Amino acid sequence: MAIHPQPIEAGDFLPIIWLNEMSSDDLKINIANSLWADKDTEIKKEYMDLLTEYFEAQAESLDFSNVESADIINAWCSKKTNGLINEIVDADTLKSLPTILINSIYFKGTWYEQYTTTFDEKFNGKAAEMLHGTEDIYFENSKATGFAKPYLDGFEFIGILPRNKGEFTLEELDISGLLESRSDKYIVHTSMPKFETEYSTSLTKSLNILGISDAFNAKKANFTDIADNMFISDIVHKTSVTVDENGTEAAAITADFMTTAAIDTRKEKEVILD
């Protein structure tokens, strides 16, 4: 999804609340942040104040050894995603953590022009109810084609079709180049399935491949602004998306599972039998 808000002039101030929540009869977007710390973990006050002032984050201290603490955190996720994502951490995992940082986003948008034609057809070899329409925005590069379908209130759904089947990364599709090819010179006949999908993954491996590794290393991580001796043990990401004739409902939760490392103060020696 893309958003095209009113142009912002130099010197304009964009309130953080605008980023956190927009709501009308046709559109709802809610971005929320929270920090959950075990009762024995001391989070620095300056960091807590920063979260509250600039990100309107909820900060809570809980007894992570209590099974009800996982229920409280998961209930927050469910509320912020309108029930689309109901669990991000289980009680056993929570017991081993001192801190969790959570970001959530919820979006519900109504199509500017709702679909009026659907057909029972095949999608990837399986029966599916397909939505048919005509759009005005077209994208094309050597890797993919695509179209934009606007929602009310300025957002867009962008559907992208790779030219070749098989596994690929988004980088290989050159998404930025594809979006730069945006054109309104065509009548674009489109078709896509009504669908509901959920996805969950750990981002730790992917971020390490991208070169973000120190944050996961107990000796190299530097989160001293949050608390002493802290590093990230895992980052869990979950999404849920529903697309139908009326519009789109989607949510995502990203949780940083942070832990602490005991500092070994002994001096180091080396013996190399080479």
XYZ file of C-alpha atoms in Angstrom:
274
model
C 0.000 0.000 0.000
C 1.160 3.522 -0.709
C 0.015 6.846 0.653
C -0.009 10.232 -1.029
C -0.843 12.820 1.649
C -0.990 16.554 1.058
C 2.460 17.993 0.155
C 4.472 19.116 3.175
C 6.301 22.415 2.798
C 9.740 23.042 4.278
C 9.399 23.975 7.918
C 5.995 22.336 8.334
C 5.467 20.274 11.477
C 3.868 16.865 11.054
C 2.381 15.798 14.409
C 3.364 12.299 15.475
C -0.302 11.579 16.261
C -1.021 11.829 12.520
C 1.376 8.970 11.983
C -0.113 6.961 14.819
C -3.799 7.099 13.974
C -6.171 8.119 11.186
C -9.837 7.243 11.312
C -12.933 7.974 9.242
C -15.953 6.102 7.932
C -13.891 4.819 4.995
C -10.392 4.475 6.428
C -8.741 3.397 9.631
C -5.023 3.226 10.277
C -3.547 2.693 13.712
C 0.171 2.439 14.499
C 1.015 1.577 18.086
C 4.188 0.954 20.070
C 4.779 -0.610 23.456
C 7.552 -1.708 25.771
C 7.073 -4.551 28.217
C 9.704 -5.145 30.889
C 10.030 -7.801 33.542
C 9.586 -6.419 37.047
C 13.280 -7.108 37.802
C 14.547 -5.253 34.705
C 15.529 -1.623 35.143
C 14.761 0.412 32.015
C 16.394 3.830 31.984
C 13.965 6.691 32.627
C 15.310 8.776 29.727
C 14.416 6.011 27.288
C 10.972 5.531 28.792
C 10.335 9.280 28.487
C 11.475 9.237 24.847
C 9.098 6.373 23.987
C 6.189 8.116 25.640
C 6.821 11.599 24.246
C 7.768 10.830 20.647
C 6.090 7.497 19.930
C 3.135 7.604 22.352
C 4.304 4.160 23.445
C 2.707 2.270 26.265
C 5.299 1.143 28.811
C 4.451 -1.584 31.316
C 6.282 -3.583 33.968
C 5.059 -7.165 34.476
C 6.127 -10.333 36.253
C 7.307 -12.348 33.236
C 7.348 -15.543 35.300
C 3.562 -15.251 35.641
C 1.725 -16.996 32.792
C -0.865 -14.215 32.781
C 1.769 -11.730 31.586
C 1.868 -13.367 28.144
C -1.923 -13.091 28.008
C -1.717 -9.359 28.778
C 0.853 -8.722 26.034
C -1.050 -10.812 23.498
C -4.296 -9.031 24.410
C -2.597 -5.712 23.603
C -1.584 -7.085 20.187
C -5.101 -8.333 19.528
C -6.663 -5.000 20.476
C -4.254 -2.936 18.365
C -4.781 -5.164 15.295
C -8.557 -5.412 15.689
C -8.301 -9.132 16.440
C -6.283 -10.049 13.330
C -3.136 -11.009 15.281
C -3.843 -12.524 18.676
C -0.505 -13.929 19.807
C 3.096 -12.774 19.556
C 4.680 -14.471 22.583
C 3.965 -17.576 24.664
C 4.430 -17.909 28.409
C 7.506 -20.161 28.165
C 9.351 -17.765 25.847
C 8.420 -14.776 27.986
C 10.007 -16.327 31.082
C 13.435 -16.144 29.425
C 13.178 -12.475 28.418
C 13.701 -9.265 30.366
C 12.157 -6.933 27.755
C 9.968 -6.907 24.638
C 9.562 -3.962 22.254
C 6.459 -4.213 20.038
C 5.317 -2.236 17.004
C 1.889 -2.823 15.486
C 0.080 -1.443 12.453
C -3.570 -1.886 11.515
C -5.124 -0.745 8.231
C -8.672 -0.947 6.945
C -9.496 0.833 3.707
C -12.486 0.986 1.356
C -11.863 0.907 -2.380
C -12.466 4.215 -4.172
C -14.314 2.115 -6.762
C -15.528 -1.157 -5.288
C -15.468 -4.349 -7.312
C -18.828 -5.243 -8.857
C -17.782 -8.253 -10.937
C -16.461 -11.550 -9.595
C -16.011 -14.906 -11.320
C -15.201 -18.413 -10.103
C -11.918 -19.094 -11.870
C -8.492 -20.648 -11.331
C -5.695 -18.985 -9.369
C -2.376 -20.832 -9.394
C -4.214 -23.969 -10.451
C -6.818 -23.823 -7.689
C -10.436 -22.649 -7.612
C -10.790 -19.030 -6.519
C -13.253 -16.166 -6.599
C -11.580 -13.569 -8.802
C -12.179 -9.808 -8.627
C -12.261 -8.035 -12.006
C -11.884 -4.306 -12.556
C -10.371 -1.510 -14.621
C -7.714 0.836 -13.246
C -5.844 3.922 -14.474
C -2.315 3.440 -13.121
C 0.163 0.998 -14.672
C 3.706 -0.078 -13.727
C 6.209 -2.000 -15.841
C 9.895 -2.912 -15.863
C 11.933 -5.871 -17.136
C 11.074 -7.922 -14.038
C 7.376 -7.284 -13.379
C 4.176 -5.436 -14.211
C 1.655 -3.935 -11.815
C -1.300 -1.675 -11.176
C -2.528 0.715 -8.493
C -6.051 0.631 -7.105
C -6.915 3.618 -4.889
C -8.701 3.529 -1.561
C -10.786 6.400 -0.297
C -8.739 8.990 1.618
C -5.531 8.785 -0.396
C -4.035 5.314 0.051
C -3.368 2.852 -2.769
C -3.178 -0.902 -3.153
C -0.380 -1.859 -5.553
C -0.555 -5.306 -7.135
C 2.685 -6.634 -8.639
C 2.988 -9.581 -11.051
C 6.523 -10.975 -11.611
C 7.241 -11.862 -15.239
C 8.848 -15.203 -14.321
C 7.754 -17.995 -12.014
C 10.013 -19.288 -9.270
C 11.694 -17.978 -6.155
C 12.969 -14.411 -6.030
C 13.535 -11.528 -3.635
C 11.834 -8.149 -3.774
C 15.232 -6.619 -4.539
C 15.452 -8.776 -7.660
C 12.155 -7.305 -8.885
C 13.616 -3.775 -8.615
C 10.526 -2.457 -6.816
C 11.818 1.131 -6.675
C 12.423 1.139 -10.421
C 9.017 -0.429 -11.014
C 7.246 2.275 -8.994
C 9.149 4.989 -10.852
C 7.586 3.700 -14.093
C 4.149 4.829 -12.869
C 1.967 5.792 -15.837
C -1.625 6.927 -16.345
C -1.537 6.500 -20.133
C -3.283 3.124 -20.172
C -6.609 1.512 -19.382
C -5.558 -1.384 -17.141
C -7.812 -4.445 -17.016
C -7.088 -6.271 -13.768
C -7.969 -9.502 -12.035
C -6.985 -10.820 -8.618
C -8.386 -13.287 -6.105
C -10.289 -12.500 -2.971
C -7.993 -13.789 -0.267
C -7.085 -14.036 3.378
C -3.510 -14.796 4.335
C -1.392 -14.944 7.477
C 2.389 -15.039 7.698
C 4.867 -15.388 10.529
C 8.657 -15.431 10.515
C 11.783 -14.621 12.480
C 13.646 -11.670 10.979
C 16.933 -12.480 12.707
C 18.483 -14.414 9.798
C 17.284 -11.902 7.202
C 18.681 -8.943 9.122
C 22.007 -10.707 9.602
C 22.202 -11.266 5.833
C 21.571 -7.531 5.361
C 24.522 -6.805 7.641
C 22.654 -6.031 10.860
C 24.510 -8.379 13.182
C 25.951 -6.434 16.132
C 22.482 -5.977 17.654
C 22.237 -9.770 18.081
C 25.736 -10.118 19.544
C 25.984 -9.966 23.323
C 29.512 -8.516 23.160
C 28.939 -5.982 20.353
C 25.361 -4.772 20.895
C 24.968 -1.282 22.315
C 21.561 -0.661 23.836
C 22.902 1.186 26.850
C 20.313 3.936 26.335
C 17.644 1.336 27.202
C 19.383 -0.779 29.834
C 22.808 -2.202 30.574
C 24.152 -5.411 28.957
C 21.197 -5.831 26.609
C 21.032 -7.368 23.116
C 18.335 -8.718 20.771
C 17.751 -12.465 20.932
C 15.082 -12.581 18.201
C 12.758 -10.408 16.108
C 9.372 -11.955 15.338
C 7.151 -10.600 12.566
C 3.509 -11.557 11.910
C 1.092 -10.281 9.262
C -2.544 -10.788 8.347
C -4.203 -9.519 5.138
C -7.758 -9.777 3.791
C -8.779 -8.440 0.355
C -12.364 -8.545 -0.943
C -14.894 -6.559 -3.020
C -15.117 -3.776 -0.439
C -11.471 -3.120 0.353
C -8.563 -4.329 2.444
C -8.014 -5.138 6.115
C -4.427 -5.780 7.140
C -2.292 -5.873 10.264
C 1.314 -6.517 11.221
C 3.138 -7.004 14.499
C 6.907 -6.810 14.922
C 8.368 -7.748 18.300
C 11.975 -7.355 19.432
C 12.766 -10.003 22.027
C 15.570 -8.444 24.064
C 17.682 -10.160 26.667
C 20.679 -9.370 28.860
C 24.156 -10.895 28.969
C 26.300 -11.364 32.006
C 29.542 -9.413 31.650
C 32.691 -11.479 32.159
C 35.315 -9.188 33.722
C 38.194 -11.664 33.549
C 41.221 -10.706 31.430
C 41.754 -12.624 28.210
C 44.732 -14.825 27.215
C 45.480 -16.693 24.019
C 47.156 -20.063 23.315
C 47.489 -20.984 19.629
C 48.947 -24.411 18.844
C 49.893 -23.730 15.255
